[in-house]
Short mmCIF file of C-alpha atoms in Angstrom, two decimals:
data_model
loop_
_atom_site.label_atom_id
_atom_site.label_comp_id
_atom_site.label_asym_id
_atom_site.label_seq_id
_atom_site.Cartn_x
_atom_site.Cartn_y
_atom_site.Cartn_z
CA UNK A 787 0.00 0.00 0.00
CA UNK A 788 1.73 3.04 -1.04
CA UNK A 789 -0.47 5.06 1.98
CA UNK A 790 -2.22 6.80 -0.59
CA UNK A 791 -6.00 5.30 -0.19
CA UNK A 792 -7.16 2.08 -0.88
CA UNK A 793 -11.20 0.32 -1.91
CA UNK A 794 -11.94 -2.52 0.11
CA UNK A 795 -14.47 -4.99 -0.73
CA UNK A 796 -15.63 -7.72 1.25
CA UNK A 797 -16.32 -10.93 -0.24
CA UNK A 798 -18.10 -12.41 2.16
CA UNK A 799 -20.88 -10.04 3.11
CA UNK A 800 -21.54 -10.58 -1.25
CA UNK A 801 -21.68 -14.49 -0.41
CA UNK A 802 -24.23 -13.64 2.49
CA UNK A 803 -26.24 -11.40 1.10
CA UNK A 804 -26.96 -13.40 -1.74
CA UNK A 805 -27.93 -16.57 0.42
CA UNK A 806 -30.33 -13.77 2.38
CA UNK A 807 -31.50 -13.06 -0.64
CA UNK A 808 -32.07 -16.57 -1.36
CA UNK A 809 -33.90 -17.15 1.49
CA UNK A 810 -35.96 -13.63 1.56
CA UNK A 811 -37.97 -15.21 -2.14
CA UNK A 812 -37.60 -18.41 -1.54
CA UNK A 813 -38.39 -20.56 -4.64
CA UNK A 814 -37.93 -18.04 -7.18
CA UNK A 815 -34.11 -18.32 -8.57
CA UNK A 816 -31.62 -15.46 -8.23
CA UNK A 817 -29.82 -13.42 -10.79
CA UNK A 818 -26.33 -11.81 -9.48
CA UNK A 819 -26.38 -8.20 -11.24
CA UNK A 820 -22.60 -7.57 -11.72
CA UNK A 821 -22.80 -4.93 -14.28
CA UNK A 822 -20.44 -1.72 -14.66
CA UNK A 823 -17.72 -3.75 -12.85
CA UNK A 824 -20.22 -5.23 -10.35
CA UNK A 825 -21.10 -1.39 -8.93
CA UNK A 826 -17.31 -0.91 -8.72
CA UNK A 827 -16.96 -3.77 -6.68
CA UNK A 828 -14.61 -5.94 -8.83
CA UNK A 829 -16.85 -8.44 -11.66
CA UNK A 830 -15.13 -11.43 -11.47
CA UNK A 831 -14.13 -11.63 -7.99
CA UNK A 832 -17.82 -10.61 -7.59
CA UNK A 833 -19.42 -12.55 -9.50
CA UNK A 834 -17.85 -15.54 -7.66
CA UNK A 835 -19.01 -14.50 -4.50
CA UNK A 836 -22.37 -14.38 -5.53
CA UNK A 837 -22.45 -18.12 -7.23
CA UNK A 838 -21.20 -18.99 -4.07
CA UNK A 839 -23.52 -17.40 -2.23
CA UNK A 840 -25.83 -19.41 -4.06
CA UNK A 841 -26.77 -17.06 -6.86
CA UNK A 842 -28.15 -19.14 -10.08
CA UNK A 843 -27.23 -16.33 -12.37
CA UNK A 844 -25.49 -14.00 -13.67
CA UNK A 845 -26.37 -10.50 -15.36
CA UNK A 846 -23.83 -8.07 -17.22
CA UNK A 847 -25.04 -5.04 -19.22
CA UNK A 848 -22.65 -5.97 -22.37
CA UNK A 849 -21.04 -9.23 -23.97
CA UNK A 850 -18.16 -8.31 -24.00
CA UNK A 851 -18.33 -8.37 -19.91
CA UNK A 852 -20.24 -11.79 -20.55
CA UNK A 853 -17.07 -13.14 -22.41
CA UNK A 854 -14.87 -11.67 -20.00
CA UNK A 855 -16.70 -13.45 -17.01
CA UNK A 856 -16.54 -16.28 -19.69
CA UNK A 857 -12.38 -16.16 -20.12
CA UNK A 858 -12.15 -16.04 -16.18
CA UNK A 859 -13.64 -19.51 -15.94
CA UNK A 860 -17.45 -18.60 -15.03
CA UNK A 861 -19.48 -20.94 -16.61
CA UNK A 862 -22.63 -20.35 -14.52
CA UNK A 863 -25.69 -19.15 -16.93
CA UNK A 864 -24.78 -15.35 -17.68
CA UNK A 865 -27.69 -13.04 -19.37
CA UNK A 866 -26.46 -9.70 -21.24
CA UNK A 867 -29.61 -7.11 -20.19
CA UNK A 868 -29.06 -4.79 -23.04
CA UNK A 869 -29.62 -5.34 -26.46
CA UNK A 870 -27.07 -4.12 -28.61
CA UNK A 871 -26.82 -4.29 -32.26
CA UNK A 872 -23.56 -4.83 -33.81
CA UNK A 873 -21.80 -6.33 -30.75
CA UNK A 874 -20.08 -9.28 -30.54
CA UNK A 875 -23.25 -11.57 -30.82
CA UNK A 876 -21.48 -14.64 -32.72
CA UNK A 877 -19.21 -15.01 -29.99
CA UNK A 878 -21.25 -14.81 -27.29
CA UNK A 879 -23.57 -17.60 -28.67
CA UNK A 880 -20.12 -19.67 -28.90
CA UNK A 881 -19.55 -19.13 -25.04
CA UNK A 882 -23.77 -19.57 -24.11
CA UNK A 883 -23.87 -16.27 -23.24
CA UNK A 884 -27.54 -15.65 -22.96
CA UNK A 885 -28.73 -12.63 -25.03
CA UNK A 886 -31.61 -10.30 -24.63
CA UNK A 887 -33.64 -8.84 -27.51
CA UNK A 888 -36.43 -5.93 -27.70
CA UNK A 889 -36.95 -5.36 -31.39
CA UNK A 890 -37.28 -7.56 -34.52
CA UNK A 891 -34.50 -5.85 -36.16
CA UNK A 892 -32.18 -7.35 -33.15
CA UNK A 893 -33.77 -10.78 -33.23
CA UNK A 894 -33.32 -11.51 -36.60
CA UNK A 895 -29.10 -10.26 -36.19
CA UNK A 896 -28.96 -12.82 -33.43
CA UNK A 897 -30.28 -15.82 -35.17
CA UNK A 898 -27.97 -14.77 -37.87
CA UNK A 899 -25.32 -14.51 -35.66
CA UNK A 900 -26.39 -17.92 -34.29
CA UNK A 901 -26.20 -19.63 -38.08
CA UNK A 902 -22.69 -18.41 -38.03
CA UNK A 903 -21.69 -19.81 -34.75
CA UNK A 904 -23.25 -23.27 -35.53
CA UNK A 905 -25.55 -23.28 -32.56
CA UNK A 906 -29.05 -21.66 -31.51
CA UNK A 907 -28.93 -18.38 -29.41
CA UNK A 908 -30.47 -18.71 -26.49
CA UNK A 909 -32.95 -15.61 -25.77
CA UNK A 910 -34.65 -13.51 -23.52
CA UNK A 911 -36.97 -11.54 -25.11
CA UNK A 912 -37.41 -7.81 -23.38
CA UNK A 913 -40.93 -6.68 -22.64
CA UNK A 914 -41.60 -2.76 -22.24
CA UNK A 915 -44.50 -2.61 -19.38
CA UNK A 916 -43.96 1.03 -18.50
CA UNK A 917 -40.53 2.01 -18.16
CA UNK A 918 -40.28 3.66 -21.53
CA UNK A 919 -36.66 2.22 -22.23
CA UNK A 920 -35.20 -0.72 -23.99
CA UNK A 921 -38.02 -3.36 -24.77
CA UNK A 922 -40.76 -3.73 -26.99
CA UNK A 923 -44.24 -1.76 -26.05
CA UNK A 924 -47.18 -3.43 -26.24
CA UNK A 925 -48.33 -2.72 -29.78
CA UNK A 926 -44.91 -3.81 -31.08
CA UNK A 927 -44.78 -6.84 -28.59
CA UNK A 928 -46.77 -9.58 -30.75
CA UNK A 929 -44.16 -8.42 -33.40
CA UNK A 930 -41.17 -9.72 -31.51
CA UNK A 931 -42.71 -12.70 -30.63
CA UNK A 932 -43.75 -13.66 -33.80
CA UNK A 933 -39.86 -12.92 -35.18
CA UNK A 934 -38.43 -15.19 -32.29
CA UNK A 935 -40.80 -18.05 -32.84
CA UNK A 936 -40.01 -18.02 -36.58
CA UNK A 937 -36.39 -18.16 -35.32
CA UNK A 938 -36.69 -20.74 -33.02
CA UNK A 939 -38.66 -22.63 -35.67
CA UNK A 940 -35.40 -22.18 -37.93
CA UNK A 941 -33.28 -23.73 -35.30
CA UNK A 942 -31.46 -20.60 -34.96
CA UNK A 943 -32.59 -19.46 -31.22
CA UNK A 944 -33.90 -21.02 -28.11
CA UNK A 945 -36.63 -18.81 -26.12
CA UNK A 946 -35.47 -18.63 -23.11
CA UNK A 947 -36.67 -16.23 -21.20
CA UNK A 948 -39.28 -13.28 -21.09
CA UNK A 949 -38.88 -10.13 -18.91
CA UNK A 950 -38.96 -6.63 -18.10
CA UNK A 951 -37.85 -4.27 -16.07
CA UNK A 952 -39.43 -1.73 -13.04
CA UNK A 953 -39.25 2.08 -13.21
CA UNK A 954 -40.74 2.63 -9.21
CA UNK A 955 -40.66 -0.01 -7.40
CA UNK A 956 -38.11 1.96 -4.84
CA UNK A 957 -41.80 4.07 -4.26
CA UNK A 958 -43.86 1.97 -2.50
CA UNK A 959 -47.71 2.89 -3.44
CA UNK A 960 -46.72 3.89 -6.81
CA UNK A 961 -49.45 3.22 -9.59
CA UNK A 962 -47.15 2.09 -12.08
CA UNK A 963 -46.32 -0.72 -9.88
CA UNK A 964 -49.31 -3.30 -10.50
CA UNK A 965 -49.83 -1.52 -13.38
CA UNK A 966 -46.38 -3.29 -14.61
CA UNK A 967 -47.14 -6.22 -13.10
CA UNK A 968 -50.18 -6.46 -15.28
CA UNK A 969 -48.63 -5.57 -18.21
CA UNK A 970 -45.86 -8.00 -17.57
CA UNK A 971 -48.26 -10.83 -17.05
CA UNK A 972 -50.16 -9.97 -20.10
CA UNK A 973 -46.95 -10.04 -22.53
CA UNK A 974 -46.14 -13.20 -20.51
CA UNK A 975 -49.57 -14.82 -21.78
CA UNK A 976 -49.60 -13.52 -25.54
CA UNK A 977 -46.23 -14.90 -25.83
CA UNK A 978 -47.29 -18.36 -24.50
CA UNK A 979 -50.41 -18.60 -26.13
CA UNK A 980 -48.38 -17.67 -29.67
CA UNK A 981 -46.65 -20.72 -28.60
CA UNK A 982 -43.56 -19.77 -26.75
CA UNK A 983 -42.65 -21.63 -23.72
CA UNK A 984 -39.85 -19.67 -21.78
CA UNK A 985 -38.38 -21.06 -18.84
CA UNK A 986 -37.94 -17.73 -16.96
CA UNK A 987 -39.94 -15.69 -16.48
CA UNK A 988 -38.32 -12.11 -14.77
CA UNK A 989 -39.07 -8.63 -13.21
CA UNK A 990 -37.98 -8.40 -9.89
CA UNK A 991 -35.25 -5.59 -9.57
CA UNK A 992 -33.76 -5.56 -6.37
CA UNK A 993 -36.66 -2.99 -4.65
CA UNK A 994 -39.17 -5.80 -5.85
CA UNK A 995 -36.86 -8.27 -4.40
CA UNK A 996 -37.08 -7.05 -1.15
CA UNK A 997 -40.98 -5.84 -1.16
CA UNK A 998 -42.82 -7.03 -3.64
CA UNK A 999 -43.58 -10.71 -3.91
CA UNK A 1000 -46.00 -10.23 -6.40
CA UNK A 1001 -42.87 -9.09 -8.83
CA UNK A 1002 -41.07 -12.35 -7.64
CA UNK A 1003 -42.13 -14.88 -10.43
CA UNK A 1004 -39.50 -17.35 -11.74
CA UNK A 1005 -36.53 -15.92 -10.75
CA UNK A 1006 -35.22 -12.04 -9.04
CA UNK A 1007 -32.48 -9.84 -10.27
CA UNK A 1008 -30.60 -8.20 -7.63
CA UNK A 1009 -27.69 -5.80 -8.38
CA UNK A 1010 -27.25 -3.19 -5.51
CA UNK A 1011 -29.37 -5.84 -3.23
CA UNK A 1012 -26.03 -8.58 -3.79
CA UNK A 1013 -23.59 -5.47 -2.49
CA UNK A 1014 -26.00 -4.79 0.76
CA UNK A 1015 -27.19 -1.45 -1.26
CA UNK A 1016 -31.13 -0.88 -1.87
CA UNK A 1017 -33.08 2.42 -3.64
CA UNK A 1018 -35.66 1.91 -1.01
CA UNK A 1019 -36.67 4.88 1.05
CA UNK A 1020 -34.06 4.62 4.44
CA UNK A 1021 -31.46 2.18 2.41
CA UNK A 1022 -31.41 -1.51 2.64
CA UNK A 1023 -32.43 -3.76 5.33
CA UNK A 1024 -30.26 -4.40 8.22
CA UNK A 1025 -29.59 -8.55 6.94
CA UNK A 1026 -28.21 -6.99 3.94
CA UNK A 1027 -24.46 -5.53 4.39
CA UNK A 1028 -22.50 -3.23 2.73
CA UNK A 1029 -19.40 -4.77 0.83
CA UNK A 1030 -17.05 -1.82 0.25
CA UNK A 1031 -15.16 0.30 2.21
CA UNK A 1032 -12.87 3.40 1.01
CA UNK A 1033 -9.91 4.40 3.44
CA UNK A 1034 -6.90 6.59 3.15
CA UNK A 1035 -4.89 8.35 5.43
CA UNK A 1036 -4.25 11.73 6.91
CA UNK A 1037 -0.85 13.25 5.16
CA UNK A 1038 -0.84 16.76 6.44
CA UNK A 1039 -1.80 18.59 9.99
CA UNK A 1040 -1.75 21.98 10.04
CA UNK A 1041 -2.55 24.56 13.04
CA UNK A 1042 -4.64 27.78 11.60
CA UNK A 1043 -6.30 30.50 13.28
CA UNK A 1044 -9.86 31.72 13.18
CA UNK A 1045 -11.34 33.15 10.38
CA UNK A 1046 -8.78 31.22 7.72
CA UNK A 1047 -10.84 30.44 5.00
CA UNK A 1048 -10.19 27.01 3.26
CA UNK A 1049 -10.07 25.37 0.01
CA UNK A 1050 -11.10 26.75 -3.31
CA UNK A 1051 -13.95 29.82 -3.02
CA UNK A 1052 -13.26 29.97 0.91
CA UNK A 1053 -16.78 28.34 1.33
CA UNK A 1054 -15.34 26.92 4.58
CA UNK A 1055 -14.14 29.84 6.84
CA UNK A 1056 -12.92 27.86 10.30
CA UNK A 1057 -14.90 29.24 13.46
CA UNK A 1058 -12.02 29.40 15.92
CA UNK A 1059 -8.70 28.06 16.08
CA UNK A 1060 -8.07 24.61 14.14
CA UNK A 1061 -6.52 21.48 13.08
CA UNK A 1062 -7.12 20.91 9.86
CA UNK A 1063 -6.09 17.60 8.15
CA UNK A 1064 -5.47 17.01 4.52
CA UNK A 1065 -6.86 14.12 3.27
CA UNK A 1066 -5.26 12.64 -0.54
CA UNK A 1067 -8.73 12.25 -2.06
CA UNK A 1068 -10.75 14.19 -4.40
CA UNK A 1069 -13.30 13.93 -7.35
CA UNK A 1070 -10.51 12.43 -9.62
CA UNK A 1071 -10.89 9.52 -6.79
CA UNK A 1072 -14.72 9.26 -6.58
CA UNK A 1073 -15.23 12.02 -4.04
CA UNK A 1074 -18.21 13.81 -5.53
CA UNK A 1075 -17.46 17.58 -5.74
CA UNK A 1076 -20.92 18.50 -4.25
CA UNK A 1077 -19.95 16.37 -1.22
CA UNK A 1078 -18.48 19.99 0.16
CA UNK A 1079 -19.55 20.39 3.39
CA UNK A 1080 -22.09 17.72 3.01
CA UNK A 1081 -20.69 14.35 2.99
CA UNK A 1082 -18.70 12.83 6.71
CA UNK A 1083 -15.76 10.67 7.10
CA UNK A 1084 -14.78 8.51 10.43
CA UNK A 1085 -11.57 9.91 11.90
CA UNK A 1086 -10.00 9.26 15.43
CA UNK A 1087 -13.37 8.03 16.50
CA UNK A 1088 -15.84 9.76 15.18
CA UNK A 1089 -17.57 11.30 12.48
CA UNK A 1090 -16.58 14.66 10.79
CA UNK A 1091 -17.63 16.63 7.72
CA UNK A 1092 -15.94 17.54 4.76
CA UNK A 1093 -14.74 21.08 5.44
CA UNK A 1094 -14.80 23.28 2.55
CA UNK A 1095 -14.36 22.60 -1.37
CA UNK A 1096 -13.50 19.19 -2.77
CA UNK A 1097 -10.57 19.46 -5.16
CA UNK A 1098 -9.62 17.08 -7.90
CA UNK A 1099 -7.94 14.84 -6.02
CA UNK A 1100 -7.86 16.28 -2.21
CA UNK A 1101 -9.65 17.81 0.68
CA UNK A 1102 -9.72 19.24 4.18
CA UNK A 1103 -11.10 17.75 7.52
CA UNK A 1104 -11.63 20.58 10.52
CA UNK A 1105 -10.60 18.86 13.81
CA UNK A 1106 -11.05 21.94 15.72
CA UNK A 1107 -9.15 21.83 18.79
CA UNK A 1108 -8.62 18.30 18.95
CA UNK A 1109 -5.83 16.44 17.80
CA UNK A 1110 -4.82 14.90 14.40
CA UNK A 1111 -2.00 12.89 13.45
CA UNK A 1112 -0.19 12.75 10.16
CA UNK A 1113 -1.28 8.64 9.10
CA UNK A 1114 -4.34 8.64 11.16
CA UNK A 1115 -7.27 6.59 8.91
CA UNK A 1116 -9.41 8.08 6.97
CA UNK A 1117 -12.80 6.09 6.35
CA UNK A 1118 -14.99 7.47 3.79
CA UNK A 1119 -17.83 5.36 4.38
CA UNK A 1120 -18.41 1.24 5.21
CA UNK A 1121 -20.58 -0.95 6.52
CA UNK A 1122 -21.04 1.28 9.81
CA UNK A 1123 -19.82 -0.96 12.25
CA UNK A 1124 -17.67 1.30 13.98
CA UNK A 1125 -19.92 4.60 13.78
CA UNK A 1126 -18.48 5.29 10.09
CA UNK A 1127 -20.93 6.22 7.12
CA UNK A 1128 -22.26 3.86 5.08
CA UNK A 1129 -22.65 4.79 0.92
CA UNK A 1130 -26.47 4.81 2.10
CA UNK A 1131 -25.10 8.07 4.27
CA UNK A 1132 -23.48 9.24 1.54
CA UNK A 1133 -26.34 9.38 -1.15
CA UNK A 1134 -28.95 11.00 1.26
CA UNK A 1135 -26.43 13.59 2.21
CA UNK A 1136 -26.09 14.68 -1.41
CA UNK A 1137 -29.10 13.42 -2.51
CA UNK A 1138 -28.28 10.84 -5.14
CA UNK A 1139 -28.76 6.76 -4.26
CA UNK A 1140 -25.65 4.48 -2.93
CA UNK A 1141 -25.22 2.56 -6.43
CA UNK A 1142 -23.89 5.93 -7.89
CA UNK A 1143 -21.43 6.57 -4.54
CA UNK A 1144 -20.12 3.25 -5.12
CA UNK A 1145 -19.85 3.10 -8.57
CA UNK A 1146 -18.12 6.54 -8.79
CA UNK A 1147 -15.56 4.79 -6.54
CA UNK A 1148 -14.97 1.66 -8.42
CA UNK A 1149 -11.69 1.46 -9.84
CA UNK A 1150 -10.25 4.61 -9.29
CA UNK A 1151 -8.14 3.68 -6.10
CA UNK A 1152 -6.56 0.39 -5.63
CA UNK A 1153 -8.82 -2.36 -5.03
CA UNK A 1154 -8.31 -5.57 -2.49
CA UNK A 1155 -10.71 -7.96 -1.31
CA UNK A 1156 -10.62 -9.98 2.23
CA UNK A 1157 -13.20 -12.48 3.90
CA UNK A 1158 -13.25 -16.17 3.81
CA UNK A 1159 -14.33 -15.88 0.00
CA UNK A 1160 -11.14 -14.67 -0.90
CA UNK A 1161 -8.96 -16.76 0.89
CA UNK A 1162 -10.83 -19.94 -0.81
CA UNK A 1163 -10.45 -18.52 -4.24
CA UNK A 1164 -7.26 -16.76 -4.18
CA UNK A 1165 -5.12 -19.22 -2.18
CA UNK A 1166 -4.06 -17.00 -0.04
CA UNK A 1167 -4.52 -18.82 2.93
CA UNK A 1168 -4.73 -15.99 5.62
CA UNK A 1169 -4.29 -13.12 3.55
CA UNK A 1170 -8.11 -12.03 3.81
CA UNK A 1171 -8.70 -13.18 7.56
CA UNK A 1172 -11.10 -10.80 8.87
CA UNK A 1173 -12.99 -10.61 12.42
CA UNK A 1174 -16.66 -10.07 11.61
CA UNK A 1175 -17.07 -6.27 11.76
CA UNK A 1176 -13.55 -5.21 11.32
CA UNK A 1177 -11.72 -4.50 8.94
CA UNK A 1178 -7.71 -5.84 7.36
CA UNK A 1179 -5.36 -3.91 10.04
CA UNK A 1180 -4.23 -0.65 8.20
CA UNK A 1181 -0.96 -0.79 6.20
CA UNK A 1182 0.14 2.49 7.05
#
């Protein structure tokens, strides 16, 4: 660690909160959602948590993260949620990638695509109930149907699955909610009657996961839910638990008087005289630039704000009259377990939701991963020992 600031993930609160998830719907399968890097979280090592955990399935945005789960030895069912023509669609009928498909126009390149690869495509045909966004509406729905079944007849696809996806179920009461439902079983019922006869059916985003049974049906997809992140008004449940943590370190202390105004545009002007610690993150790092003033860390015990302006890759804690240290930790926000913020504290300080806080996150400071997961997969016998609710002793 080169004391700069590090992301920490934790590979067994994935494992668990898939099996809680598991148990929370009972028979209805689970998809893994480990798009966009899985939330910044790290897609294969992710990904592998989550099968562990007991997670049938796997969803990715694009095939080319499907064949790079694929190359990394994943061979659980993996379903690419958005249709997109002109990608890589030969290849990822090769490696049984499953594909999804929301116009005829994109059901006819697949089953070409299939021809070429010398095996049928196996598809998930996208229903739009409501959302307004990738699938087919109703009046074009009987239209898609009709172009896969011709396919399948061909040999050149194998219907799969049929789904769609929720615009509010994070707003409990919301019309639109049976109102999708509805719609959803309705596509669900042309389709079969035309004579499809999916295996899966799905619907369930992770707010329907955790509230609305009625959304359940043949199987769930959770993507913030597998990370212990929900939409839901007041975050997630308390069984679910957050996976990442971002630390880093104090590298300056500084005495000032009152009345010194700090950072960029002075918007912090200290109130008497202070310690103020300089902390090597900024929005380069992940660190939204609205989190001035707004967003706390955990330092020395307890929680303080951001003081002033976040710069691109820096900015300033006031400590008042209490002491700082040059190397004390930094913790940006966790699972909460020692008073720290969690990403849920995060996104209703600047009022966003936790997937963006984590995502903005992801990658941009080094990454490692601890918990009994790890150790299993890695080899690294030791290396990722944790105590439940601590975290790896700091390296600095």
């Amino acid at each position: 660690m080169d004391g700069h600031a590090e992301t920490l993930i934790d590979l067994d609160a994935i494992k668990g909160n898939v099996t809680a998830l598991r148990e929370h719907v009972g028979a209805a399968a689970v998809m893994a959602v480990v798009k966009s890097d899985a939330y910044g979280h790290g897609m294969v090592p992710a990904a592998r948590a989550a099968l562990a955990g007991g997670a049938s399935w796997i969803g990715v945005i694009t095939v080319p993260e499907a064949l790079t789960l694929r190359r990394a030895g994943v061979s659980a069912p993996v379903l690419c949620l958005m249709g997109v023509p002109g990608t890589a669609h030969e290849e990822a009928v090769r490696q049984r990638v499953d594909l999804s498909a929301g116009t005829v126009s994109l059901v006819r390149e697949i089953a070409l695509a299939a021809r070429l690869a010398g095996r049928p495509a196996r598809l998930h045909l996208k229903a739009d109930t409501g959302m307004s966004r990738g699938g087919a509406t109703a009046r074009d729905w009987p239209g898609l149907v009709d172009a896969a079944l011709a396919a399948e007849a061909a040999g050149d696809v194998e219907i799969i699955g049929v789904w769609s996806h929720m615009a509010c179920a994070d707003m409990p009461g919301h019309p639109s909610i049976d109102a999708q439902v509805a719609a959803f079983r309705d596509a669900v019922a042309l389709a079969e009657k035309a004579g499809a006869k999916p295996e899966l059916r799905h619907l369930a985003n992770t707010p329907a996961t955790l509230t609305l049974p009625q959304a359940w049906f043949d199987m769930v997809r959770t993507g913030g839910g597998v990370f212990g992140l929900s939409t839901l008004p007041g975050g997630p449940p308390d069984w679910l638990r957050p996976a990442m943590t971002v630390r880093t370190w104090l590298i300056q202390v500084k005495q000032v008087a009152a009345g010194a105004g700090v950072s960029y545009g002075h918007r912090y002007i200290t109130p008497g005289p202070a310690t103020l610690g300089l902390v090597p993150v900024g929005y380069a790092e992940g660190v939204p630039r609205g989190a001035s003033g707004l967003a706390e860390v955990h330092v020395r015990g307890r929680r303080r704000p951001i003081s002033g302006t976040v710069c691109m890759n820096q900015f300033v804690v006031d400590f008042g009259e209490e002491a700082a240290e040059v190397g004390d930790e930094v913790v940006l926000f966790g699972p909460g377990d020692a008073g720290e913020p969690t990403p849920q504290d995060w996104a209703d300080a600047l009022g966003t939701i936790s997937y963006e806080i984590v995502t903005s996150f992801g990658g941009r400071t080094p990454r490692s991963y601890f918990g009994v997961a790890y150790e299993r997969d890695s080899g690294h016998a030791g290396a990722g020992t944790r105590v439940p609710g601590r975290l790896p002793a700091s390296p600095a």
